[in-house]
Coordinates of C-alpha atoms in Angstrom, one line a residue:
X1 CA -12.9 -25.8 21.4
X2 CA -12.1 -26.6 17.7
X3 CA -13.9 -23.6 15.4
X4 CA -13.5 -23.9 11.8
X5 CA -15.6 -21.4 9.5
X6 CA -16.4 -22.9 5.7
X7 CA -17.1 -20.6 3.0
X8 CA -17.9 -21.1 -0.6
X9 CA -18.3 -19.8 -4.3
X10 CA -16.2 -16.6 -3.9
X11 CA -15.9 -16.2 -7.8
X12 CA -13.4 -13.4 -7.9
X13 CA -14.2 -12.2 -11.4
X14 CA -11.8 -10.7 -14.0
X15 CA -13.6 -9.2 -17.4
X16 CA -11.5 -10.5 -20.5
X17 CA -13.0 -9.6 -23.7
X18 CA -9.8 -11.1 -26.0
X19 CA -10.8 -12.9 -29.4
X20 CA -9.5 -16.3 -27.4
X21 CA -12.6 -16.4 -25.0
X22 CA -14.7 -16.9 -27.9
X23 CA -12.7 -20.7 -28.3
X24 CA -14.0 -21.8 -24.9
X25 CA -16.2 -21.4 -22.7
X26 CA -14.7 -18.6 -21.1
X27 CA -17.0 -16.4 -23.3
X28 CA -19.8 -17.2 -21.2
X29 CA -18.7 -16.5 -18.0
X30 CA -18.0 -12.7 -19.2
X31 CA -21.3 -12.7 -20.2
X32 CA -22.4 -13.8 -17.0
X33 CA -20.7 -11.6 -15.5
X34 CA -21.2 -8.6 -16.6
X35 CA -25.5 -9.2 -16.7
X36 CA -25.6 -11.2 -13.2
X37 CA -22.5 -12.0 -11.4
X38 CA -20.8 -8.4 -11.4
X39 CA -24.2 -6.6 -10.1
X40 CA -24.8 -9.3 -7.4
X41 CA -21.2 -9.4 -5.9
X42 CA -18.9 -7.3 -3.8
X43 CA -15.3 -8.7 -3.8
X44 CA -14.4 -6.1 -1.1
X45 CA -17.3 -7.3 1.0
X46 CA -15.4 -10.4 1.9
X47 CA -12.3 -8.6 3.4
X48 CA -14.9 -8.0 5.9
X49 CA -14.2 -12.0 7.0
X50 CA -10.8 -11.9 8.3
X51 CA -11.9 -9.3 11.1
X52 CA -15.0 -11.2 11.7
X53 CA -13.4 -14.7 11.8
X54 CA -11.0 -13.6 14.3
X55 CA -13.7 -12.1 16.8
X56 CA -15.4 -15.3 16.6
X57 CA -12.2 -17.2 17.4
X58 CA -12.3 -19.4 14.4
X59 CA -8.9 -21.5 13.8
X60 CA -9.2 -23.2 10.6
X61 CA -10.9 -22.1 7.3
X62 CA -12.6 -24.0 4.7
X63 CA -12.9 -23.0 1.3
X64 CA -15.4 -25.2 -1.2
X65 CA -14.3 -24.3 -4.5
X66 CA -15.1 -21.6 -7.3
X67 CA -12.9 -18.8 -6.1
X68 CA -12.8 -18.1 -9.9
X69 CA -15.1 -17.0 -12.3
X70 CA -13.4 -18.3 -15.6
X71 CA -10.0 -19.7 -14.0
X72 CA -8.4 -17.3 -15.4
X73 CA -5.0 -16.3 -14.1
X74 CA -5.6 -12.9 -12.9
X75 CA -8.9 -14.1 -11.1
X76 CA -6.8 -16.6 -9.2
X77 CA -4.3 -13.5 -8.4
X78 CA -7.0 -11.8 -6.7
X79 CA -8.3 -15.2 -4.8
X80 CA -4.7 -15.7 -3.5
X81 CA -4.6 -11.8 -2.3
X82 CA -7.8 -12.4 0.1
X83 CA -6.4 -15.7 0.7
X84 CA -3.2 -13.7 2.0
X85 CA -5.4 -11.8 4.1
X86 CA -6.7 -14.6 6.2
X87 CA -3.1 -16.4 6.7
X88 CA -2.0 -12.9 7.6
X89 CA -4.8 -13.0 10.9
X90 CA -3.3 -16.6 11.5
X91 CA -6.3 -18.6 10.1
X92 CA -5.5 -22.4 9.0
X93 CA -6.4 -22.3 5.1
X94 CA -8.5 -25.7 3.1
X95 CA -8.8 -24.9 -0.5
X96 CA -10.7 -27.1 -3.1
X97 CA -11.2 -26.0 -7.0
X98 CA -14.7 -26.0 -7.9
X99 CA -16.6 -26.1 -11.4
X100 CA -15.5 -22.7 -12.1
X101 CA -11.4 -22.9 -11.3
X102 CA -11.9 -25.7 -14.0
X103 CA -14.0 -23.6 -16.6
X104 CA -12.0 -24.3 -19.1
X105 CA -10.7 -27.6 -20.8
X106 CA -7.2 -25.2 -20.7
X107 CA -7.3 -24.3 -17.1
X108 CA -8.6 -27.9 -16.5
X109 CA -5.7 -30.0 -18.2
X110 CA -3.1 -28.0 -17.1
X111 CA -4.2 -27.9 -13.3
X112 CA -3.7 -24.2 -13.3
X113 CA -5.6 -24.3 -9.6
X114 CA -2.7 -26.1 -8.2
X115 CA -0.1 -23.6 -9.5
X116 CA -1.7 -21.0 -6.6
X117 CA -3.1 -23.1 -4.6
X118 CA -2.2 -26.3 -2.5
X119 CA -2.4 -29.8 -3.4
X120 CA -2.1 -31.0 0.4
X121 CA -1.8 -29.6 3.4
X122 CA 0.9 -31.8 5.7
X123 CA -1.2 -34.1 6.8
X124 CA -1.0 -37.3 4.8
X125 CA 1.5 -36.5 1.9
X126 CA 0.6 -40.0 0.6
X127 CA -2.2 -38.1 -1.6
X128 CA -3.0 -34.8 -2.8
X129 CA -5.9 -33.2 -4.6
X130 CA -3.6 -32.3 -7.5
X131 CA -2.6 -35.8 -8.1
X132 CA -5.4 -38.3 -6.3
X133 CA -8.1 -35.9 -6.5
X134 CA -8.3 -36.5 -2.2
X135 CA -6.4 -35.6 0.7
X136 CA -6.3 -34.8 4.2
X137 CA -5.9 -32.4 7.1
X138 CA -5.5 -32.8 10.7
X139 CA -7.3 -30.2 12.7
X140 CA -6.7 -31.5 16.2
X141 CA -6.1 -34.7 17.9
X142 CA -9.4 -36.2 16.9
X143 CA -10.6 -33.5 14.1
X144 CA -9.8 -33.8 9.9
X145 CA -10.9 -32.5 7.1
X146 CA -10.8 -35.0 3.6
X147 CA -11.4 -33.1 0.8
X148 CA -11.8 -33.8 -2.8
X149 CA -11.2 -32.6 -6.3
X150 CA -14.7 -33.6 -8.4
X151 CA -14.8 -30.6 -10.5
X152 CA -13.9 -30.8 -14.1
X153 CA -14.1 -29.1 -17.5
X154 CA -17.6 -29.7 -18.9
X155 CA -19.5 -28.6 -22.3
X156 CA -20.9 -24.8 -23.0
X157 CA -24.5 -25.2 -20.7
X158 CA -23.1 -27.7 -18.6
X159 CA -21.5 -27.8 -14.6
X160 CA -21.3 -31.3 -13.5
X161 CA -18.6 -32.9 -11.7
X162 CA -17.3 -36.7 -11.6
X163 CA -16.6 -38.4 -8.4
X164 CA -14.7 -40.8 -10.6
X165 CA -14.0 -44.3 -9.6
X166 CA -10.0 -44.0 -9.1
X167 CA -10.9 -41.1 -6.6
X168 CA -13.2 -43.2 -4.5
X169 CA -10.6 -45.9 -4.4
X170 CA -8.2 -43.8 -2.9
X171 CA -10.6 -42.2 -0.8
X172 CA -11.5 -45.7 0.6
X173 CA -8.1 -45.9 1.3
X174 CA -7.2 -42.8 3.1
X175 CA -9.8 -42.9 5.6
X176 CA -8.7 -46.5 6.2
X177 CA -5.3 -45.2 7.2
X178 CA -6.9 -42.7 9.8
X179 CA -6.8 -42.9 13.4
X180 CA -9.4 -45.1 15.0
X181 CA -10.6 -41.9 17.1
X182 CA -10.8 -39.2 13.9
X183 CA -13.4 -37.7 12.9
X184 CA -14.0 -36.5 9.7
X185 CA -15.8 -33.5 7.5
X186 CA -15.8 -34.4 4.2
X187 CA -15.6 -31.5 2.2
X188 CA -16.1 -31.3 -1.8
X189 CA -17.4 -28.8 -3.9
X190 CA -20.6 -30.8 -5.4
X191 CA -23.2 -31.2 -2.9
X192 CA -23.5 -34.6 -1.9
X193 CA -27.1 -35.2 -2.6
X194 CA -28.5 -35.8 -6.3
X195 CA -31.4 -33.7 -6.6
X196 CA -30.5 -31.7 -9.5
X197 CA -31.3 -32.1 -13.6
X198 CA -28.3 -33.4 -15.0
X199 CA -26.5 -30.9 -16.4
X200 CA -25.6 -29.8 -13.1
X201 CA -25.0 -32.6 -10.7
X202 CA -22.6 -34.5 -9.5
X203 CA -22.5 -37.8 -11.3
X204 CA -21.7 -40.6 -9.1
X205 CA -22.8 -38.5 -6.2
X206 CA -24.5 -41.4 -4.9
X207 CA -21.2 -43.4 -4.6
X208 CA -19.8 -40.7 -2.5
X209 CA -23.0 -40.6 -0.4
X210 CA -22.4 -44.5 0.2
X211 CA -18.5 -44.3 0.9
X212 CA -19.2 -42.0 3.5
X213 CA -22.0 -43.4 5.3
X214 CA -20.4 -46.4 5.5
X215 CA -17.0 -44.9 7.0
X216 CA -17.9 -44.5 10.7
X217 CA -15.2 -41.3 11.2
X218 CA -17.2 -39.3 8.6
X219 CA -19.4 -37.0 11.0
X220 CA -20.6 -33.9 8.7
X221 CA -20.3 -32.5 4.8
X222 CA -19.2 -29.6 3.1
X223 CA -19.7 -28.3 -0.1
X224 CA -20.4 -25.5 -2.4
X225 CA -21.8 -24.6 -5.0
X226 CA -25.7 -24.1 -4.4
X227 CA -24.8 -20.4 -3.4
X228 CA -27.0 -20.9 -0.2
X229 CA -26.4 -21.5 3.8
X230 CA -27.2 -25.3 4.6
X231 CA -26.0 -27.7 7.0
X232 CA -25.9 -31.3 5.2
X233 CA -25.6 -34.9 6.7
X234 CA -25.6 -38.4 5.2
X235 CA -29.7 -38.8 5.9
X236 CA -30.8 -35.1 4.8
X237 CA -29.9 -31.7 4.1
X238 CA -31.7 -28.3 5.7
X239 CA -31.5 -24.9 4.2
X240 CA -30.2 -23.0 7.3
X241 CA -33.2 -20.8 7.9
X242 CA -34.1 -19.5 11.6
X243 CA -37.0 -22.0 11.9
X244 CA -34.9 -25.1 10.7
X245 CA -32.1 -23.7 13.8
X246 CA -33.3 -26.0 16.2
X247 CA -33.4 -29.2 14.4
X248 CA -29.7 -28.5 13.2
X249 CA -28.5 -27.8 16.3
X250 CA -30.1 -30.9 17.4
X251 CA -28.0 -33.4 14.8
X252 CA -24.7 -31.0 15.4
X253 CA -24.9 -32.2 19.2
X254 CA -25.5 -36.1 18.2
X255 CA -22.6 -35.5 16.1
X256 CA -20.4 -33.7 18.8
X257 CA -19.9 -30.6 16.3
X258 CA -20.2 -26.9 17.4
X259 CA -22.0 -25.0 14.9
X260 CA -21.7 -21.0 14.6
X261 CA -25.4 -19.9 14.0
X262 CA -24.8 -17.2 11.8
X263 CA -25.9 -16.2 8.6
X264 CA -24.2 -17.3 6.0
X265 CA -21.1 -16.2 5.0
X266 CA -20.7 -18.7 1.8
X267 CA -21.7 -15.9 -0.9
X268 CA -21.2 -12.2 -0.7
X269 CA -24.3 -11.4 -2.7
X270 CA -25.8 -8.2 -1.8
X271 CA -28.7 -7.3 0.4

């Protein structure tokens, strides 16, 4: 039995109070930080994971983005560490850079994600997230992951991403190339439906949306983000809440996907 566990918005935080934050946007993250962020989160809390992961059996893990705060170097140190810690219990690794591992227009033109992180994982070395803004993973013999790179440096009180039109193309393309029997979770760090103001959206969410409904391997999404537990599909999306447990266990068997019914491990908030 294939069991993957996907987690989200780790936000490893670093405080940096240099006169060069106040030139970006950097200088609001500290802020948010140190009033919200750093009072809500427990970095040690999720070196809890490995341990749990491997009692559940999980192979493969998924990671939606934002394992940054500001994208600054030191917090992608200390996302690479825990990462470490994973590998080290044999765990298959996804990564994705979210809003926040592009906070920057610095970190964002320079790619500074992808000099920690990997831009593919082995599986179709045709396109990488780095490069394409897509690429794939092969799970098992009928299982992959696609994931995408929408995230992107945005203005001061602004976190949208772009699911720009060269990425769809090649996104088109790659499932195309996929077996005829795979089965795909499309995993990005926007969530793929558009009910948020527009500062904070995904624009041409609805694009995505369409590309995947109309790709019959594409089974379930991931994504980030929303700092909540929810199972999404291409029709609807339901918070994972106790009384909402039967109806998604419901779609997971139409869609021949186990689902671990756990709380959510996708934030390390307190409480």
């Amino acid at each position: 039995m294939l069991r993957i566990a996907h987690i989200s918005d780790l936000h490893f935080a670093k405080s940096c109070w240099n006169l060069s934050q106040f030139f970006s946007k950097q200088w609001l993250g500290n802020v948010n930080l140190v009033f919200a962020r750093k009072r809500d989160y427990l970095q040690e809390r999720l070196y809890s994971l490995p341990e749990l992961f491997k009692s559940l059996r999980i192979q493969h893990v998924i990671i939606s983005g934002d394992l940054s705060t500001t994208s600054q170097h030191e917090e992608f140190i200390m996302a690479l560490k825990f990462i470490d810690s994973l590998k080290e219990k044999g765990f298959e690794i996804v990564t994705i850079p979210g809003n926040h591992d592009q906070y920057t227009k610095k970190a964002y033109k320079n790619k500074w994600f992808y000099d920690y992180f990997p831009s593919s994982f082995g599986a179709i070395d045709t396109y990488n997230l780095k490069e394409h803004g897509v690429t794939a993973k092969q799970l098992n013999d009928q299982w992959w992951v696609v994931a995408l790179d929408t995230a992107l440096a945005t203005s001061l009180f602004s976190s949208r991403g772009l699911f720009a039109e060269p990425i769809e193309a090649k996104l088109k393309k790659l499932l195309n190339t996929l077996p005829e029997n795979a089965r795909v979770i499309l995993v990005n760090h926007f969530p793929f439906f558009q009910n948020s103001t527009p500062r904070v959206r995904l624009d041409r969410g609805t694009e995505l949306r369409h590309a995947g409904t109309r790709c019959f391997h594409c089974r379930a999404l991931g994504a980030g983000w929303r700092h909540c537990a929810a199972v999404e599909w291409f029709g609807d999306v339901w918070p994972a809440y106790p009384r909402w447990s039967r109806r998604i266990g419901h779609h997971c068997r139409n869609a021949k996907l186990r689902l671990l019914p756990r709380r959510s491990a996708a934030v390390h908030r307190l409480g």
